[in-house]
């Protein structure tokens, strides 16, 4: 009997040794795979977010090694994302809410690439956050467009918002962000932007627009002091982006992109006396150029400006940058019948009666942007 027990003990020990060897070999294979991934990070195609993913994979491998050392005879159930978040805050912070994988039905892909998935996610999350902010803000303040309904944003501005987001996604190179945008590491900065803009009604000197007329004729001295204080911060952020662009050899690319955006989206609007730089427009225009995915501060600024864009549309709507000048053009061009209320016969007389604001001498009709 004693000899039989010894034989069984030897067999159990041999089996345990084999299990430990298999797990050790598996761990070595994973480490070799990670080392290959780390070597690839020397190329420019791998973003900071992918580095974060590699770090998370490394920590996962370390956890597997610890579990192996505890004993091969113990069973370890597969941990859910919730338990992983409790153990590893970094994992929770950079875990996307929705997956980025391309879905398929059998062997047929529904979308062509991850690029499409990330673009769709960006558009969907933008509309979701616009809806949330639009519903929450009325409970916090009356400083909003109280006549604006959510269905109006979707019907009248929905197609324009999608176009905005497509340009933002392309210029911002958001498909290179390995973890996408629906994780706390990105969303938290957009939330902070909305908090800031909803605190503005509590400071009277901030209740002014960024227009030539307002700046020259209406801005109080407190707002000018506030703007001057922001100058060093803006200059430092610009310098950091220029320095990083030089380091990566893409400074000329970034300058050309900025110039093209000015030519397409800003310069044609400057001569108009109705120019009004809404904060949705400022956030959209600046956010797409904060597109260095390998540094946290550039990604944080992109998210902040994205949140600024969302807040402007959710609270006030996607108002045209040329304000009433654009509305007037569309109304006259479409021969809208409501214009007849001005003269009863036609619309030509309206152009003479509509006095455009002049920021140089602070003269304006009852309306100014």
mmCIF file of N, CA, C and O in Angstrom, residues 129-174:
data_model
loop_
_atom_site.group_PDB
_atom_site.id
_atom_site.type_symbol
_atom_site.label_atom_id
_atom_site.label_comp_id
_atom_site.label_asym_id
_atom_site.label_seq_id
_atom_site.Cartn_x
_atom_site.Cartn_y
_atom_site.Cartn_z
ATOM 1 N N UNK A 129 -24.042 62.741 -26.217
ATOM 2 C CA UNK A 129 -23.654 63.763 -25.239
ATOM 3 C C UNK A 129 -24.406 65.070 -25.474
ATOM 4 O O UNK A 129 -24.737 65.778 -24.515
ATOM 5 N N UNK A 130 -24.667 65.426 -26.726
ATOM 6 C CA UNK A 130 -25.481 66.617 -27.010
ATOM 7 C C UNK A 130 -26.859 66.460 -26.380
ATOM 8 O O UNK A 130 -27.387 67.388 -25.746
ATOM 9 N N UNK A 131 -27.461 65.275 -26.533
ATOM 10 C CA UNK A 131 -28.791 65.025 -25.956
ATOM 11 C C UNK A 131 -28.754 65.106 -24.434
ATOM 12 O O UNK A 131 -29.655 65.693 -23.807
ATOM 13 N N UNK A 132 -27.711 64.535 -23.812
ATOM 14 C CA UNK A 132 -27.613 64.556 -22.353
ATOM 15 C C UNK A 132 -27.459 65.985 -21.834
ATOM 16 O O UNK A 132 -28.160 66.406 -20.905
ATOM 17 N N UNK A 133 -26.532 66.738 -22.434
ATOM 18 C CA UNK A 133 -26.300 68.120 -21.989
ATOM 19 C C UNK A 133 -27.546 68.964 -22.212
ATOM 20 O O UNK A 133 -27.920 69.794 -21.377
ATOM 21 N N UNK A 134 -28.223 68.752 -23.337
ATOM 22 C CA UNK A 134 -29.432 69.525 -23.643
ATOM 23 C C UNK A 134 -30.524 69.284 -22.595
ATOM 24 O O UNK A 134 -31.283 70.205 -22.265
ATOM 25 N N UNK A 135 -30.610 68.073 -22.079
ATOM 26 C CA UNK A 135 -31.624 67.746 -21.079
ATOM 27 C C UNK A 135 -31.216 68.164 -19.667
ATOM 28 O O UNK A 135 -32.080 68.477 -18.828
ATOM 29 N N UNK A 136 -29.929 68.202 -19.389
ATOM 30 C CA UNK A 136 -29.451 68.515 -18.037
ATOM 31 C C UNK A 136 -29.405 70.019 -17.781
ATOM 32 O O UNK A 136 -29.785 70.480 -16.692
ATOM 33 N N UNK A 137 -28.949 70.797 -18.756
ATOM 34 C CA UNK A 137 -28.724 72.224 -18.563
ATOM 35 C C UNK A 137 -29.967 72.992 -18.099
ATOM 36 O O UNK A 137 -29.858 73.867 -17.229
ATOM 37 N N UNK A 138 -31.179 72.724 -18.612
ATOM 38 C CA UNK A 138 -32.359 73.463 -18.131
ATOM 39 C C UNK A 138 -32.590 73.352 -16.625
ATOM 40 O O UNK A 138 -33.229 74.233 -16.032
ATOM 41 N N UNK A 139 -32.078 72.309 -16.001
ATOM 42 C CA UNK A 139 -32.219 72.147 -14.557
ATOM 43 C C UNK A 139 -31.162 72.934 -13.783
ATOM 44 O O UNK A 139 -31.241 73.028 -12.553
ATOM 45 N N UNK A 140 -30.196 73.518 -14.511
ATOM 46 C CA UNK A 140 -29.101 74.220 -13.854
ATOM 47 C C UNK A 140 -29.141 75.724 -14.058
ATOM 48 O O UNK A 140 -28.776 76.484 -13.163
ATOM 49 N N UNK A 141 -29.573 76.179 -15.235
ATOM 50 C CA UNK A 141 -29.520 77.600 -15.539
ATOM 51 C C UNK A 141 -30.537 77.959 -16.621
ATOM 52 O O UNK A 141 -30.979 77.087 -17.387
ATOM 53 N N UNK A 142 -30.890 79.248 -16.669
ATOM 54 C CA UNK A 142 -31.756 79.766 -17.727
ATOM 55 C C UNK A 142 -30.947 80.408 -18.852
ATOM 56 O O UNK A 142 -31.529 80.890 -19.835
ATOM 57 N N UNK A 143 -29.634 80.432 -18.707
ATOM 58 C CA UNK A 143 -28.772 81.022 -19.726
ATOM 59 C C UNK A 143 -28.581 80.015 -20.851
ATOM 60 O O UNK A 143 -27.564 79.319 -20.940
ATOM 61 N N UNK A 144 -29.561 79.951 -21.733
ATOM 62 C CA UNK A 144 -29.577 78.993 -22.834
ATOM 63 C C UNK A 144 -30.629 79.455 -23.838
ATOM 64 O O UNK A 144 -31.353 80.419 -23.586
ATOM 65 N N UNK A 145 -30.704 78.771 -24.938
ATOM 66 C CA UNK A 145 -31.774 79.027 -25.904
ATOM 67 C C UNK A 145 -33.010 78.259 -25.423
ATOM 68 O O UNK A 145 -33.131 77.053 -25.634
ATOM 69 N N UNK A 146 -33.909 78.972 -24.762
ATOM 70 C CA UNK A 146 -35.047 78.312 -24.122
ATOM 71 C C UNK A 146 -36.084 77.822 -25.122
ATOM 72 O O UNK A 146 -36.990 77.058 -24.755
ATOM 73 N N UNK A 147 -35.992 78.257 -26.373
ATOM 74 C CA UNK A 147 -36.921 77.795 -27.404
ATOM 75 C C UNK A 147 -36.378 76.609 -28.195
ATOM 76 O O UNK A 147 -37.093 76.026 -29.018
ATOM 77 N N UNK A 148 -35.124 76.261 -27.948
ATOM 78 C CA UNK A 148 -34.479 75.205 -28.721
ATOM 79 C C UNK A 148 -34.944 73.825 -28.248
ATOM 80 O O UNK A 148 -34.917 73.522 -27.049
ATOM 81 N N UNK A 149 -35.369 73.008 -29.192
ATOM 82 C CA UNK A 149 -35.777 71.635 -28.901
ATOM 83 C C UNK A 149 -34.757 70.661 -29.490
ATOM 84 O O UNK A 149 -34.091 70.965 -30.482
ATOM 85 N N UNK A 150 -34.663 69.493 -28.888
ATOM 86 C CA UNK A 150 -33.687 68.509 -29.341
ATOM 87 C C UNK A 150 -33.971 68.058 -30.766
ATOM 88 O O UNK A 150 -33.039 67.853 -31.563
ATOM 89 N N UNK A 151 -35.236 67.922 -31.120
ATOM 90 C CA UNK A 151 -35.565 67.481 -32.472
ATOM 91 C C UNK A 151 -35.132 68.513 -33.503
ATOM 92 O O UNK A 151 -34.784 68.153 -34.639
ATOM 93 N N UNK A 152 -35.117 69.799 -33.116
ATOM 94 C CA UNK A 152 -34.657 70.846 -34.038
ATOM 95 C C UNK A 152 -33.161 70.710 -34.313
ATOM 96 O O UNK A 152 -32.709 70.947 -35.444
ATOM 97 N N UNK A 153 -32.396 70.341 -33.289
ATOM 98 C CA UNK A 153 -30.962 70.122 -33.491
ATOM 99 C C UNK A 153 -30.733 68.987 -34.483
ATOM 100 O O UNK A 153 -29.906 69.090 -35.398
ATOM 101 N N UNK A 154 -31.501 67.918 -34.330
ATOM 102 C CA UNK A 154 -31.332 66.751 -35.188
ATOM 103 C C UNK A 154 -31.780 67.054 -36.616
ATOM 104 O O UNK A 154 -31.072 66.739 -37.586
ATOM 105 N N UNK A 155 -32.937 67.693 -36.766
ATOM 106 C CA UNK A 155 -33.516 67.909 -38.098
ATOM 107 C C UNK A 155 -32.778 69.008 -38.858
ATOM 108 O O UNK A 155 -32.418 68.841 -40.033
ATOM 109 N N UNK A 156 -32.556 70.154 -38.210
ATOM 110 C CA UNK A 156 -31.994 71.303 -38.918
ATOM 111 C C UNK A 156 -30.466 71.337 -38.914
ATOM 112 O O UNK A 156 -29.859 71.900 -39.829
ATOM 113 N N UNK A 157 -29.844 70.760 -37.887
ATOM 114 C CA UNK A 157 -28.385 70.832 -37.784
ATOM 115 C C UNK A 157 -27.703 69.469 -37.866
ATOM 116 O O UNK A 157 -26.476 69.409 -37.905
ATOM 117 N N UNK A 158 -28.487 68.382 -37.888
ATOM 118 C CA UNK A 158 -27.894 67.051 -37.827
ATOM 119 C C UNK A 158 -26.903 66.778 -38.929
ATOM 120 O O UNK A 158 -25.791 66.269 -38.688
ATOM 121 N N UNK A 159 -27.255 67.095 -40.177
ATOM 122 C CA UNK A 159 -26.341 66.818 -41.293
ATOM 123 C C UNK A 159 -25.081 67.673 -41.204
ATOM 124 O O UNK A 159 -23.980 67.222 -41.546
ATOM 125 N N UNK A 160 -25.227 68.914 -40.731
ATOM 126 C CA UNK A 160 -24.058 69.783 -40.588
ATOM 127 C C UNK A 160 -23.145 69.288 -39.475
ATOM 128 O O UNK A 160 -21.916 69.372 -39.574
ATOM 129 N N UNK A 161 -23.739 68.767 -38.405
ATOM 130 C CA UNK A 161 -22.941 68.223 -37.303
ATOM 131 C C UNK A 161 -22.129 67.026 -37.778
ATOM 132 O O UNK A 161 -20.943 66.885 -37.443
ATOM 133 N N UNK A 162 -22.748 66.154 -38.572
ATOM 134 C CA UNK A 162 -22.030 64.987 -39.104
ATOM 135 C C UNK A 162 -20.860 65.438 -39.978
ATOM 136 O O UNK A 162 -19.756 64.867 -39.903
ATOM 137 N N UNK A 163 -21.066 66.458 -40.795
ATOM 138 C CA UNK A 163 -19.973 66.995 -41.623
ATOM 139 C C UNK A 163 -18.856 67.569 -40.748
ATOM 140 O O UNK A 163 -17.668 67.368 -41.025
ATOM 141 N N UNK A 164 -19.245 68.307 -39.704
ATOM 142 C CA UNK A 164 -18.248 68.837 -38.764
ATOM 143 C C UNK A 164 -17.392 67.717 -38.195
ATOM 144 O O UNK A 164 -16.161 67.808 -38.132
ATOM 145 N N UNK A 165 -18.065 66.658 -37.745
ATOM 146 C CA UNK A 165 -17.367 65.562 -37.081
ATOM 147 C C UNK A 165 -16.471 64.793 -38.044
ATOM 148 O O UNK A 165 -15.400 64.310 -37.654
ATOM 149 N N UNK A 166 -16.887 64.682 -39.299
ATOM 150 C CA UNK A 166 -16.051 63.997 -40.289
ATOM 151 C C UNK A 166 -14.741 64.756 -40.500
ATOM 152 O O UNK A 166 -13.658 64.158 -40.551
ATOM 153 N N UNK A 167 -14.838 66.084 -40.618
ATOM 154 C CA UNK A 167 -13.630 66.900 -40.786
ATOM 155 C C UNK A 167 -12.763 66.819 -39.528
ATOM 156 O O UNK A 167 -11.535 66.666 -39.600
ATOM 157 N N UNK A 168 -13.399 66.929 -38.367
ATOM 158 C CA UNK A 168 -12.679 66.844 -37.088
ATOM 159 C C UNK A 168 -11.952 65.507 -36.975
ATOM 160 O O UNK A 168 -10.790 65.448 -36.559
ATOM 161 N N UNK A 169 -12.613 64.436 -37.354
ATOM 162 C CA UNK A 169 -12.046 63.090 -37.264
ATOM 163 C C UNK A 169 -10.851 62.937 -38.196
ATOM 164 O O UNK A 169 -9.821 62.354 -37.809
ATOM 165 N N UNK A 170 -10.958 63.455 -39.414
ATOM 166 C CA UNK A 170 -9.884 63.298 -40.395
ATOM 167 C C UNK A 170 -8.678 64.164 -40.050
ATOM 168 O O UNK A 170 -7.548 63.678 -40.008
ATOM 169 N N UNK A 171 -8.911 65.458 -39.820
ATOM 170 C CA UNK A 171 -7.794 66.352 -39.500
ATOM 171 C C UNK A 171 -7.179 65.962 -38.154
ATOM 172 O O UNK A 171 -5.961 66.021 -37.976
ATOM 173 N N UNK A 172 -8.040 65.543 -37.219
ATOM 174 C CA UNK A 172 -7.541 65.145 -35.910
ATOM 175 C C UNK A 172 -6.906 63.774 -35.865
ATOM 176 O O UNK A 172 -6.377 63.371 -34.830
ATOM 177 N N UNK A 173 -6.945 63.030 -37.009
ATOM 178 C CA UNK A 173 -6.346 61.692 -37.091
ATOM 179 C C UNK A 173 -6.809 60.805 -35.936
ATOM 180 O O UNK A 173 -6.017 60.095 -35.301
ATOM 181 N N UNK A 174 -8.094 60.833 -35.671
ATOM 182 C CA UNK A 174 -8.619 60.130 -34.508
ATOM 183 C C UNK A 174 -8.620 58.616 -34.689
ATOM 184 O O UNK A 174 -8.751 57.875 -33.711
#
